[in-house]
CSV table of C-alpha atoms in Angstrom, one decimal:
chain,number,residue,atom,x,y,z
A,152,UNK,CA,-7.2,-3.2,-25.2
A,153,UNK,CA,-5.4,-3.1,-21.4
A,154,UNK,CA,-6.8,-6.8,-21.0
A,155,UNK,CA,-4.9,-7.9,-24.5
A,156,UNK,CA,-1.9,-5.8,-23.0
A,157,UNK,CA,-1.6,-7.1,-19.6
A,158,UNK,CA,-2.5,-10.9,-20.9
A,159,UNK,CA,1.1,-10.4,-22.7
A,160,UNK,CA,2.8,-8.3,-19.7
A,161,UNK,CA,2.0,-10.7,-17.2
A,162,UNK,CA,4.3,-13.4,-19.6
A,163,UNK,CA,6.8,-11.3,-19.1
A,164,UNK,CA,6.5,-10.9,-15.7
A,165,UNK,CA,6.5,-15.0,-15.6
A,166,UNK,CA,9.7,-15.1,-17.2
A,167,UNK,CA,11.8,-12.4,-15.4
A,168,UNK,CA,10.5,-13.3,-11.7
A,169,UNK,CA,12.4,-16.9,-12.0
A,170,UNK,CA,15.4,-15.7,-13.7
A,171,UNK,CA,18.9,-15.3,-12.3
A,172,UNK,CA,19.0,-12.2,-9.9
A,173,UNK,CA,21.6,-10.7,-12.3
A,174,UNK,CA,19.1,-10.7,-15.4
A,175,UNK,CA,16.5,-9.0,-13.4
A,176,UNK,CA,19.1,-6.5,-12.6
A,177,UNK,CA,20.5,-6.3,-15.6
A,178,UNK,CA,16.5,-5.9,-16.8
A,179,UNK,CA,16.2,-3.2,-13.9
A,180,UNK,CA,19.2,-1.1,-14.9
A,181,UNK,CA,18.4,-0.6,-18.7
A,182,UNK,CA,14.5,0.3,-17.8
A,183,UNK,CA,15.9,3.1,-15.2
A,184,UNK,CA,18.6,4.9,-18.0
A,185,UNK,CA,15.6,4.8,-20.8
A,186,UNK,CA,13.6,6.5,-18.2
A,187,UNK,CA,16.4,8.8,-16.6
A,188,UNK,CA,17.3,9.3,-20.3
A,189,UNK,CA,14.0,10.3,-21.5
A,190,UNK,CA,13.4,12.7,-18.0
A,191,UNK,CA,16.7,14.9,-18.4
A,192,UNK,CA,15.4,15.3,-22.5
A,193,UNK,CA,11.5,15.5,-21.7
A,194,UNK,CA,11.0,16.6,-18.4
A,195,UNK,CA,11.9,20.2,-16.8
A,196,UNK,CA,12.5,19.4,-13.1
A,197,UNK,CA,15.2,16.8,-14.2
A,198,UNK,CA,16.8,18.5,-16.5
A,199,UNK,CA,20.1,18.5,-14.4
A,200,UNK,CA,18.6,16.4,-11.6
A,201,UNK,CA,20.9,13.3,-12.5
A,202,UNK,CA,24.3,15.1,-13.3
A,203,UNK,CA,26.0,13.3,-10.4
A,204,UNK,CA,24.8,10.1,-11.7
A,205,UNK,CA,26.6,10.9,-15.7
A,206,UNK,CA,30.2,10.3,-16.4
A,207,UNK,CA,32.2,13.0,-18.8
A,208,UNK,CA,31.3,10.6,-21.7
A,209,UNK,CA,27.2,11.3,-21.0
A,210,UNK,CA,27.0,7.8,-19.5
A,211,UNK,CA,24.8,6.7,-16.7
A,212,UNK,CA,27.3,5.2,-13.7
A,213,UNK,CA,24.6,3.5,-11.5
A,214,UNK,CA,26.9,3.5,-8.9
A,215,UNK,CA,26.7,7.0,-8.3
A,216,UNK,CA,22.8,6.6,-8.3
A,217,UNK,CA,22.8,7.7,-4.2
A,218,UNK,CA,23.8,10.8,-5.4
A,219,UNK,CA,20.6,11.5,-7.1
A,220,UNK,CA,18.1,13.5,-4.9
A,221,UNK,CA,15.0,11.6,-3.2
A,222,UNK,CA,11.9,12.9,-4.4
A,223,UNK,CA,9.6,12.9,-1.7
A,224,UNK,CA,6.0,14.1,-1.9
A,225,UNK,CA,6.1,17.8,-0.8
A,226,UNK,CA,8.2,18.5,-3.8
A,227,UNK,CA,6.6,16.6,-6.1
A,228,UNK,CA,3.2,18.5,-5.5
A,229,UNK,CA,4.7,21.2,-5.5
A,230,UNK,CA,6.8,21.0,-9.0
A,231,UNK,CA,3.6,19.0,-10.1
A,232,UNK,CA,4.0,20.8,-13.7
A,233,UNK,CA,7.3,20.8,-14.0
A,234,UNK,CA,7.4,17.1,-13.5
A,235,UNK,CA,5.4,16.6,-16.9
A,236,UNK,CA,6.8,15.3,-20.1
A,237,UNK,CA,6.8,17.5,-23.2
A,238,UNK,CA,7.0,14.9,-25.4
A,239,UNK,CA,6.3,10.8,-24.5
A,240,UNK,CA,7.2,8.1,-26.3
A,241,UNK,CA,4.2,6.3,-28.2
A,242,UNK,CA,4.2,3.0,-26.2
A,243,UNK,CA,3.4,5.0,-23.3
A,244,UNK,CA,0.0,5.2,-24.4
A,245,UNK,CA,-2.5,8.2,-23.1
A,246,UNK,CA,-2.3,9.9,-19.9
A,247,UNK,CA,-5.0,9.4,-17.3
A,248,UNK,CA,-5.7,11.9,-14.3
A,249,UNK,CA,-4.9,10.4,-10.6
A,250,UNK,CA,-4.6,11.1,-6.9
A,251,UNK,CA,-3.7,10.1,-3.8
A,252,UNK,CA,-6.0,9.3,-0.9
A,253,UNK,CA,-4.9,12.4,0.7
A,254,UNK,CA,-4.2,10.5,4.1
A,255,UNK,CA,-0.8,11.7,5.0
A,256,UNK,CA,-2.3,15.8,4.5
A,257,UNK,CA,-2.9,17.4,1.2
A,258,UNK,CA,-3.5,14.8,-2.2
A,259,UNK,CA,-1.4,14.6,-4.9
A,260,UNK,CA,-2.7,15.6,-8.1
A,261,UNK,CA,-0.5,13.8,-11.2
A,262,UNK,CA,-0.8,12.1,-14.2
A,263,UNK,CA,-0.1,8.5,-15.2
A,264,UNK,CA,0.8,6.6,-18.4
A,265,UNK,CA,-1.4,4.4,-19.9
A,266,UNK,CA,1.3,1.5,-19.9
A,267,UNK,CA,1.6,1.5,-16.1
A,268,UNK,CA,-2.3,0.4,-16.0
A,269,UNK,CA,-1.3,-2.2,-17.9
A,270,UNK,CA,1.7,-3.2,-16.1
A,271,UNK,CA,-0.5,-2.9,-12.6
A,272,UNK,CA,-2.8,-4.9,-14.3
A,273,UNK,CA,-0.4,-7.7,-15.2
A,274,UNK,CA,0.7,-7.5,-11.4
A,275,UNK,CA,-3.3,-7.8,-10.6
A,276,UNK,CA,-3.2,-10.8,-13.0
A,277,UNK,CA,-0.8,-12.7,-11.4
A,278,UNK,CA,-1.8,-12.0,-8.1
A,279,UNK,CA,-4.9,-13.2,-8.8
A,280,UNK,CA,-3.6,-16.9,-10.4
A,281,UNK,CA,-1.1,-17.1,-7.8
A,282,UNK,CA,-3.6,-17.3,-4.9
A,283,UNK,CA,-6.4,-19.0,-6.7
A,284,UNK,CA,-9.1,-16.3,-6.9
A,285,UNK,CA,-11.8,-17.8,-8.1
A,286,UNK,CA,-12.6,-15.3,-11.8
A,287,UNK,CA,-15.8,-16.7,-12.8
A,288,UNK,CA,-17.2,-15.7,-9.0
A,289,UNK,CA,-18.1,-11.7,-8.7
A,290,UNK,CA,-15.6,-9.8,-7.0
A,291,UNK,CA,-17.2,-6.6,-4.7
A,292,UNK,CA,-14.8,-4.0,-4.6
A,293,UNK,CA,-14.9,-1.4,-1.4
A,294,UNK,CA,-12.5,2.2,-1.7
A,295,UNK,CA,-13.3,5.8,-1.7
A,296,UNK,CA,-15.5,6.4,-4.9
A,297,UNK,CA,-13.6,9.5,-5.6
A,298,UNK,CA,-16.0,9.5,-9.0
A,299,UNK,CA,-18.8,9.7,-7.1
A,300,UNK,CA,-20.5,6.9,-8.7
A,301,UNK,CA,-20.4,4.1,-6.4
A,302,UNK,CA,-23.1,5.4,-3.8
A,303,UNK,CA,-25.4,2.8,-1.8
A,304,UNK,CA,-27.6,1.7,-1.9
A,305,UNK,CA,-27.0,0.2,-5.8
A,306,UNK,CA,-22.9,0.8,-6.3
A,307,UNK,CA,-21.3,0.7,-9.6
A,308,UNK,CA,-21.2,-2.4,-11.3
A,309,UNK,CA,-19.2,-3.4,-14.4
A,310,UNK,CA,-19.2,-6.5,-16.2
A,311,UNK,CA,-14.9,-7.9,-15.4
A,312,UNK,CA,-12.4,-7.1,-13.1
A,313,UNK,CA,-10.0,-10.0,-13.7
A,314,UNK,CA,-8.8,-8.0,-16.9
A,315,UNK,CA,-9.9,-11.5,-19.3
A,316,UNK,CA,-8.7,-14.1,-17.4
A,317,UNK,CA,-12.7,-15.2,-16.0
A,318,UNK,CA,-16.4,-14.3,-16.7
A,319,UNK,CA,-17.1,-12.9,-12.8
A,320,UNK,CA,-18.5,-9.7,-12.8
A,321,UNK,CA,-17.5,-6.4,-10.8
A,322,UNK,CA,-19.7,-4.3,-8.2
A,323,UNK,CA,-18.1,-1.3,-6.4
A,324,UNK,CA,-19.4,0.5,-3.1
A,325,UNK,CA,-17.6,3.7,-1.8
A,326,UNK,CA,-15.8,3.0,1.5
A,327,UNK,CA,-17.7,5.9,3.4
A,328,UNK,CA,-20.7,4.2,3.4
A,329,UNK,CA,-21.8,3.1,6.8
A,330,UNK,CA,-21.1,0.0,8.3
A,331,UNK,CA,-24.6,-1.5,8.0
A,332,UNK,CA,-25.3,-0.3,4.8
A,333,UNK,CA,-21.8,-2.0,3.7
A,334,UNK,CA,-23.0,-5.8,4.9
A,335,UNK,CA,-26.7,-5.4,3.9
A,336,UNK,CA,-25.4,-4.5,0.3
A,337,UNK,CA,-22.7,-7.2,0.0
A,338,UNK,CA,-25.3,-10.4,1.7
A,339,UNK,CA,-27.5,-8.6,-1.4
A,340,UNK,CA,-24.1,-9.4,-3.6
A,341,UNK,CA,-23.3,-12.4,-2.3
A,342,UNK,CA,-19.9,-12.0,-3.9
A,343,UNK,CA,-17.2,-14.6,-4.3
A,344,UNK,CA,-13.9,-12.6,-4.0
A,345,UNK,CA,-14.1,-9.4,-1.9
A,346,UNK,CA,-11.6,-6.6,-2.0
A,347,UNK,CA,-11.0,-3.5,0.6
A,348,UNK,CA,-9.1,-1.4,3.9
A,349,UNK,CA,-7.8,-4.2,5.7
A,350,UNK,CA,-9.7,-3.2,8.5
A,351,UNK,CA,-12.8,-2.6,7.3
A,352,UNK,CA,-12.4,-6.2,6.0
A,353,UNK,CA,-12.2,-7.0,9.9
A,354,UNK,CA,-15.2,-4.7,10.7
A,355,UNK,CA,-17.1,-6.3,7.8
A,356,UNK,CA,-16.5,-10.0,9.2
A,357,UNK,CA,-17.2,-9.2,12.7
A,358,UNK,CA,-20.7,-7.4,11.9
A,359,UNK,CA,-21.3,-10.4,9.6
A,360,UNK,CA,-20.7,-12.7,12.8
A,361,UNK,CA,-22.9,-10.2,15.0
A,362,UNK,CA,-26.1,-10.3,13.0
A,363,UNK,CA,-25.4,-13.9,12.0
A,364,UNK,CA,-25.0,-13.8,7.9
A,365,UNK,CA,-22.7,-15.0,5.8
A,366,UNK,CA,-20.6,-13.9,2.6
A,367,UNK,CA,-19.4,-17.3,0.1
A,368,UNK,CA,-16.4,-16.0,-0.1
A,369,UNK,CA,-13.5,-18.0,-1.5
A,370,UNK,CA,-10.7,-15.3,-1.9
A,371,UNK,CA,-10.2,-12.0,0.2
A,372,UNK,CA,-7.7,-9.1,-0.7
A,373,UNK,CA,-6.6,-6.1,1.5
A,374,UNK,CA,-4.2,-3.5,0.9
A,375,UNK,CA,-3.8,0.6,2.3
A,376,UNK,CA,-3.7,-0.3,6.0
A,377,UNK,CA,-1.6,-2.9,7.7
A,378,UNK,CA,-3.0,-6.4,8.1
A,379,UNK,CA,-2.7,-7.2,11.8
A,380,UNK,CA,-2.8,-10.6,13.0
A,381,UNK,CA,-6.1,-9.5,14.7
A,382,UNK,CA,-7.6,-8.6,11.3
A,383,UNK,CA,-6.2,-12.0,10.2
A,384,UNK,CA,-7.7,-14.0,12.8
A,385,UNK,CA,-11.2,-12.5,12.5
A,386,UNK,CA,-10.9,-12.4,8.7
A,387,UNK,CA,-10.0,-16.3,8.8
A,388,UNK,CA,-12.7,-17.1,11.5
A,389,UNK,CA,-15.7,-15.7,9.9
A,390,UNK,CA,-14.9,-15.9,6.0
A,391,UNK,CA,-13.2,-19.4,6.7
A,392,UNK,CA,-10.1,-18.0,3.9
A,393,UNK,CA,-7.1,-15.6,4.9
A,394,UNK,CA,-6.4,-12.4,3.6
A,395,UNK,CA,-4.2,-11.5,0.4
A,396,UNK,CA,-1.9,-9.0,1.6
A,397,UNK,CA,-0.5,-6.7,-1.3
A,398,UNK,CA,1.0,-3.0,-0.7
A,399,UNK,CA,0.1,-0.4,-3.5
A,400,UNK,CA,0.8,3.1,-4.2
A,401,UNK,CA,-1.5,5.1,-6.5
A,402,UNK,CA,1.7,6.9,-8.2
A,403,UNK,CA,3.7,4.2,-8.8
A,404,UNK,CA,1.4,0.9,-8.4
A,405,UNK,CA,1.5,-2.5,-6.8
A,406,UNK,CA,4.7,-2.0,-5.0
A,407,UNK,CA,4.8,-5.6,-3.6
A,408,UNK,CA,2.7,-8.7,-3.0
A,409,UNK,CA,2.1,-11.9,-1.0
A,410,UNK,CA,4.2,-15.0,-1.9
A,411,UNK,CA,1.5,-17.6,-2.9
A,412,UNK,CA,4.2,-20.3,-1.1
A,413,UNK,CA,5.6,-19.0,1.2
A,414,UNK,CA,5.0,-16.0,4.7
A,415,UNK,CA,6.8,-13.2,3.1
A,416,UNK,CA,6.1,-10.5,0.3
A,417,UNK,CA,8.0,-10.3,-3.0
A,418,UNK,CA,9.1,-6.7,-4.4
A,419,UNK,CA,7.1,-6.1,-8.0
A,420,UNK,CA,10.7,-5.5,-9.4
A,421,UNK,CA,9.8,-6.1,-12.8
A,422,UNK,CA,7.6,-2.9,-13.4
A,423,UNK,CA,9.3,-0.3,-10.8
A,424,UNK,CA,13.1,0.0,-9.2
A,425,UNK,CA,12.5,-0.4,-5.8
A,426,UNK,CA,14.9,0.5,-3.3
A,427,UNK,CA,14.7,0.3,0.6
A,428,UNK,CA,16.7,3.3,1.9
A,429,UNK,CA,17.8,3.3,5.6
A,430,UNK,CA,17.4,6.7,7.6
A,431,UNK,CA,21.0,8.1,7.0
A,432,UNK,CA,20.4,7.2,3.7
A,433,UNK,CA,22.0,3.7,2.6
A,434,UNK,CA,20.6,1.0,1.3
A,435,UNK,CA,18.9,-1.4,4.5
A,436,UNK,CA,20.5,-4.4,4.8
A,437,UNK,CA,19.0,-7.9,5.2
A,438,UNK,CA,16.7,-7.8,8.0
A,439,UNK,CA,16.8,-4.2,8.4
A,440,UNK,CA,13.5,-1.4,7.8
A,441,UNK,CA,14.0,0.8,5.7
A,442,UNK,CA,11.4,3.6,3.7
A,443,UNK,CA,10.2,2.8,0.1
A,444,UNK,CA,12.0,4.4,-2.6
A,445,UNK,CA,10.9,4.1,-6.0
A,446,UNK,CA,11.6,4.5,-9.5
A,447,UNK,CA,8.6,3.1,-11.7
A,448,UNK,CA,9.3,2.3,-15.5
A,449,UNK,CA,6.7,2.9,-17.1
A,450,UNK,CA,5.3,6.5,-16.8
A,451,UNK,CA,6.6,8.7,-19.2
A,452,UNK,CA,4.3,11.0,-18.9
A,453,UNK,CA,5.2,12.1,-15.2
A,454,UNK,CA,8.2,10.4,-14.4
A,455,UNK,CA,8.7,10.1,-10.3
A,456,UNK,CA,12.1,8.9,-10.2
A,457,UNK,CA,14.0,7.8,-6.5
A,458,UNK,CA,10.6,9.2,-5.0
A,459,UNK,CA,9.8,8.3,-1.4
A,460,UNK,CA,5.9,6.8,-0.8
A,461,UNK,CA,6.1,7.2,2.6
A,462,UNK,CA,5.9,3.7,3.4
A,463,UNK,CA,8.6,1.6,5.3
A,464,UNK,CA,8.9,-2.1,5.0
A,465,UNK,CA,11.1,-4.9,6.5
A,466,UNK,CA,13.5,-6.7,4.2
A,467,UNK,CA,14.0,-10.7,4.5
A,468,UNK,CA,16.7,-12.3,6.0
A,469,UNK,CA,16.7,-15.2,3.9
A,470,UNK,CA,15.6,-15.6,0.2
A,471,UNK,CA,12.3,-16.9,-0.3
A,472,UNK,CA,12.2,-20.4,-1.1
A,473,UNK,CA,9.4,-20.2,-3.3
A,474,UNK,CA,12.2,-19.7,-6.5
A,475,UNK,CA,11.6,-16.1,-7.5
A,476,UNK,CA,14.1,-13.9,-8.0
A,477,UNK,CA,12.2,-11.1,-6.4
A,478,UNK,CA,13.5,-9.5,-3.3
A,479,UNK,CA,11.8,-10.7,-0.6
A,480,UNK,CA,10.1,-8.4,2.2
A,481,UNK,CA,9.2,-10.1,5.7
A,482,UNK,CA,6.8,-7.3,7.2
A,483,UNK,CA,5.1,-3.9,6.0
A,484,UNK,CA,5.7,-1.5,9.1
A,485,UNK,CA,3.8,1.3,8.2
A,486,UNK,CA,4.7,5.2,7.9
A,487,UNK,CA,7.2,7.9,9.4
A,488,UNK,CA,4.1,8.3,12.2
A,489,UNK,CA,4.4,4.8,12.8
A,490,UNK,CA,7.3,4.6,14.5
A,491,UNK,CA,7.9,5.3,18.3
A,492,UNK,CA,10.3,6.9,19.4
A,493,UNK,CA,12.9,6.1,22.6
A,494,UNK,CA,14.5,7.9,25.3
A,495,UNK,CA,18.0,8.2,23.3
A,496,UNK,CA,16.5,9.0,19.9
A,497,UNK,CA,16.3,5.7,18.3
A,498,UNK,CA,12.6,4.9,16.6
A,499,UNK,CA,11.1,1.5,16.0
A,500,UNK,CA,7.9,0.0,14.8
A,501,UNK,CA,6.4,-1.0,18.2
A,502,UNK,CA,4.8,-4.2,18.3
A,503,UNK,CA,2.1,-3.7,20.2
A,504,UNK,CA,-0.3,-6.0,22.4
A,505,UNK,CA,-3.3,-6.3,20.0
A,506,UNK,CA,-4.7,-9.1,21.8
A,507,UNK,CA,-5.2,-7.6,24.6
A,508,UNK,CA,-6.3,-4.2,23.9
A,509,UNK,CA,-9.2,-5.6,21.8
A,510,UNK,CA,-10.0,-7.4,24.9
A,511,UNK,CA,-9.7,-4.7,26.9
A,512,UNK,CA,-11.5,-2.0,24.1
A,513,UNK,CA,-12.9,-3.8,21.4
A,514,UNK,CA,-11.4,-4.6,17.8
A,515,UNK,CA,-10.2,-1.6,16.4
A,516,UNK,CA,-11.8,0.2,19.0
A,517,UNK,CA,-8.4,1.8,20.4
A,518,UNK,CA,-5.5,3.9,19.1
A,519,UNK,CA,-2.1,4.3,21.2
A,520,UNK,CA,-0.2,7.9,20.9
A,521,UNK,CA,2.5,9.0,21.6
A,522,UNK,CA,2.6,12.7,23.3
A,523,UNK,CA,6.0,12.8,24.3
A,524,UNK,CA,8.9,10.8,25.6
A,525,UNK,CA,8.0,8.8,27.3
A,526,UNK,CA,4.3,10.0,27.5
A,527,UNK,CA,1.8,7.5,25.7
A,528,UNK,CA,-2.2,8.1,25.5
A,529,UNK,CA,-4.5,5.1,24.5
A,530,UNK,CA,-7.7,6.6,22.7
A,531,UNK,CA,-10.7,4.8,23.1
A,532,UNK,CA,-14.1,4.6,21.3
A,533,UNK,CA,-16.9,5.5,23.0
A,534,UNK,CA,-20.3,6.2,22.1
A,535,UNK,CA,-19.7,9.5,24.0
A,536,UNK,CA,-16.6,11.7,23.8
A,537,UNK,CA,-17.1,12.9,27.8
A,538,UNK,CA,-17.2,9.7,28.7
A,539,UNK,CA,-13.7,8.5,30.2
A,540,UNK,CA,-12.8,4.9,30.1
A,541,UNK,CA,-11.7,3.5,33.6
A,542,UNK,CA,-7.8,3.6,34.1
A,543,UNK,CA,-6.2,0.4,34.3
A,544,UNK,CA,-3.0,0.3,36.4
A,545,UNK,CA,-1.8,-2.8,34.3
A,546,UNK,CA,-1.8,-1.3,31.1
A,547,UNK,CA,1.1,0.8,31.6
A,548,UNK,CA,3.5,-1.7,32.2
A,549,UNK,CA,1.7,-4.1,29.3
A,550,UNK,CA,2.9,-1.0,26.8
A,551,UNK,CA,5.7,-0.6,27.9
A,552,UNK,CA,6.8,-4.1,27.8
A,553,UNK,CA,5.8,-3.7,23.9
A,554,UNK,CA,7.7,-0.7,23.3
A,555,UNK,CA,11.1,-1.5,24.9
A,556,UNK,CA,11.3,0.8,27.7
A,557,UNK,CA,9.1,2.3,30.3
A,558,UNK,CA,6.0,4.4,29.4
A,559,UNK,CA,3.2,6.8,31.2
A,560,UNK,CA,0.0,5.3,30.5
A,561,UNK,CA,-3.4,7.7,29.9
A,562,UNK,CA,-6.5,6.7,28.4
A,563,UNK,CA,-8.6,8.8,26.5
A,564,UNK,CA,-12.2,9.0,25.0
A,565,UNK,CA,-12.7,9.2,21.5
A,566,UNK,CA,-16.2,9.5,20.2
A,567,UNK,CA,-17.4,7.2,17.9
A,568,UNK,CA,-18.4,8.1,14.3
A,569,UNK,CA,-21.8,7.6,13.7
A,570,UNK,CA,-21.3,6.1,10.1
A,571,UNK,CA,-17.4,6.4,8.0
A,572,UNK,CA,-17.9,9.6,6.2
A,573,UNK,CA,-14.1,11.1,5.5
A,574,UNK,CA,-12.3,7.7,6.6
A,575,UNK,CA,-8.9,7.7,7.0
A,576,UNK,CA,-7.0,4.9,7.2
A,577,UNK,CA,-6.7,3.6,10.9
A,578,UNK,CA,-3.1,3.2,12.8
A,579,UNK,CA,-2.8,0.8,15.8
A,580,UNK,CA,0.1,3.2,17.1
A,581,UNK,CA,0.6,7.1,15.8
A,582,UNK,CA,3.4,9.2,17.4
A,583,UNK,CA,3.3,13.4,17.7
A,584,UNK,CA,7.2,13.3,18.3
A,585,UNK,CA,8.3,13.5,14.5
């Protein structure tokens, strides 16, 4: 049923991603006041959540849509039931059970519509055309199994995963399984198409080059983490294709995806109202980062409306020449915790020196933290957590250089994890002063 349903969403999404920009907003703006509409009616917690955003006539001025409250997470768990529908409408479909990952502190329990599978399955769909994914190839799939039913050394295995549009079959192994076990059970695969943590894609590649094997893979896809040029490079080295970057959120879906054309990301504006809100809260301009705001359309039965994912991105100078009509996005930057923070207050996204730390550490072997002001700490793997790495009197000023302004350098040890059990995502940079 989804695959019939996403097969005629994903012509939809064909049409309105090439239209004029003022159809897709004009698309955009009727989707948000049937939601908006059916929240205030349906939904306790907005029953007078949008009054700023209503004329004296009842009608919805989307001007005034700033004036609606951001829903960020900590009140959405925390109003979880008041955030459900009484009543949905019957094109919503059935309501399925989620969660989030959990990785920025407690997971998010909620429900979701049955149409915004099929509208994330669509985006999937297209995705996969875009970038020539090869469907009739199996497609090994690694994430946390939070079903439990994806253990190694067998995995789960299902007979599609490109919703109808190939014959390839589907094979899923939970993330937390150790490294080793990971590459012994794909080489056993052998799978065409491979999908995971961006960095466990680079961890897979490199262990693949270390004991000399080989996957045939012909498309790769990585989303939750950011996808470094190190990852990139390693990725494109030893699987001989480059990554497909897409960002996803489990509460509101594929959020945006790689331009098949061109080096930027396009906003999935056709399935969620996506807004990139600066920190004194206006819209970023061109070229400016701003934090994920969304609105998606299709979940009636818990509606998260102008909530905040947590996830900042970079918005494109220029319109992408590839002819969408889709905003364009030129970098994902991460998460509040990302960001580094100067002397006078400011924060940025550092760009740090990945080169030459994984020289200096290893691949992903290294984290840089920020204490203080001014105070960073570089964690480093080791096989032993008393064991300090040698400090390096060039580092300092290498860091530094990266960050804008001048830094304290420490290094410290950081055992290594024996196998992944409770993964988190990994962060090249992480800063305390929030």
């Amino acid at each position: 049923m989804i695959s019939r349903q996403a097969a005629r969403f994903l012509q939809r999404l064909r049409d309105l991603e090439r239209r004029p920009l003022r159809q897709l907003v004009g698309f955009q703006a009727r989707r948000v006041e049937e939601l908006v509409r059916h929240a205030r009616r349906n939904v306790p917690f907005y029953a007078n959540r949008f009054d700023a955003a209503f004329d004296a006539e009842d009608h919805l001025d989307l001007s005034r849509w700033l004036d609606v409250p951001i829903l960020d997470r900590a009140t959405a768990q925390a109003n979880s039931e008041a955030l459900k529908a009484r009543e949905t409408p019957a094109d919503a479909g059935t309501a399925r059970p989620d969660r989030t990952t959990g990785s920025s502190g407690t997971p998010f329990f909620f429900e979701k519509s049955q149409a915004t599978q099929v509208a994330d399955a669509a985006h999937a769909m297209r995705l996969f055309q875009d970038h020539g994914l090869d469907t009739d190839g199996r497609l090994c799939d690694m994430r946390i199994d939070y079903l439990g039913v994806a253990a190694y050394p067998e995995g789960r295995s299902l007979p599609d995963w490109s919703y109808g549009l190939g014959s390839g079959d589907y094979a899923m192994l939970d993330i937390n399984t150790p490294l080793a076990d990971q590459v012994e059970w794909l080489v056993r695969r052998q799978p065409r198409n491979l999908f995971t943590w961006a960095t466990n894609a680079r961890e897979i590649a490199l262990e693949l080059e270390r004991i000399g094997e080989t996957l045939p893979l012909t498309g790769l896809m990585t989303s939750a983490e950011r996808c470094t040029p190190g990852v990139r490079a390693d990725c494109a080295r030893v699987f001989g294709v480059e990554p497909v970057d897409f960002l996803s959120s489990r509460e509101i879906g594929i959020v945006l995806f790689a331009c098949n054309e061109a080096p930027v990301y396009h906003l999935a504006a056709e399935s969620a109202f996506i807004e990139v809100i600066a920190d004194d809260g206006r819209p970023a301009r061109a070229g400016e980062t701003g934090q994920i705001v969304a609105t998606g359309f299709f979940n009636f039965h818990m509606p998260l409306i102008r909530y905040a994912t947590g996830d900042y991105i970079t918005l494109s100078e220029q319109p992408c020449a590839c002819g969408r009509s889709l905003p364009a996005v030129s970098a994902i930057d991460g998460r509040a915790r990302n960001r580094f923070t100067r002397s006078n207050g400011d924060k940025l996204f550092p760009k740090l020196p990945e080169s030459e730390l994984d020289a200096r550490f290893g691949p992903g072997r290294w984290q840089v933290v920020q204490t203080g002001i001014g105070a960073i700490e570089v964690h480093v793997e080791t096989e032993d957590a008393g064991q300090t790495p040698a400090e390096d009197a060039s580092l300092a000023p290498l860091i530094s250089e990266s960050l804008g302004e001048t830094v304290e350098v420490k290094i410290r040890s950081k055992e290594k994890r024996p196998d992944k059990s409770g993964r988190r995502k990994h962060e090249q940079f992480r800063s305390e002063c929030l």
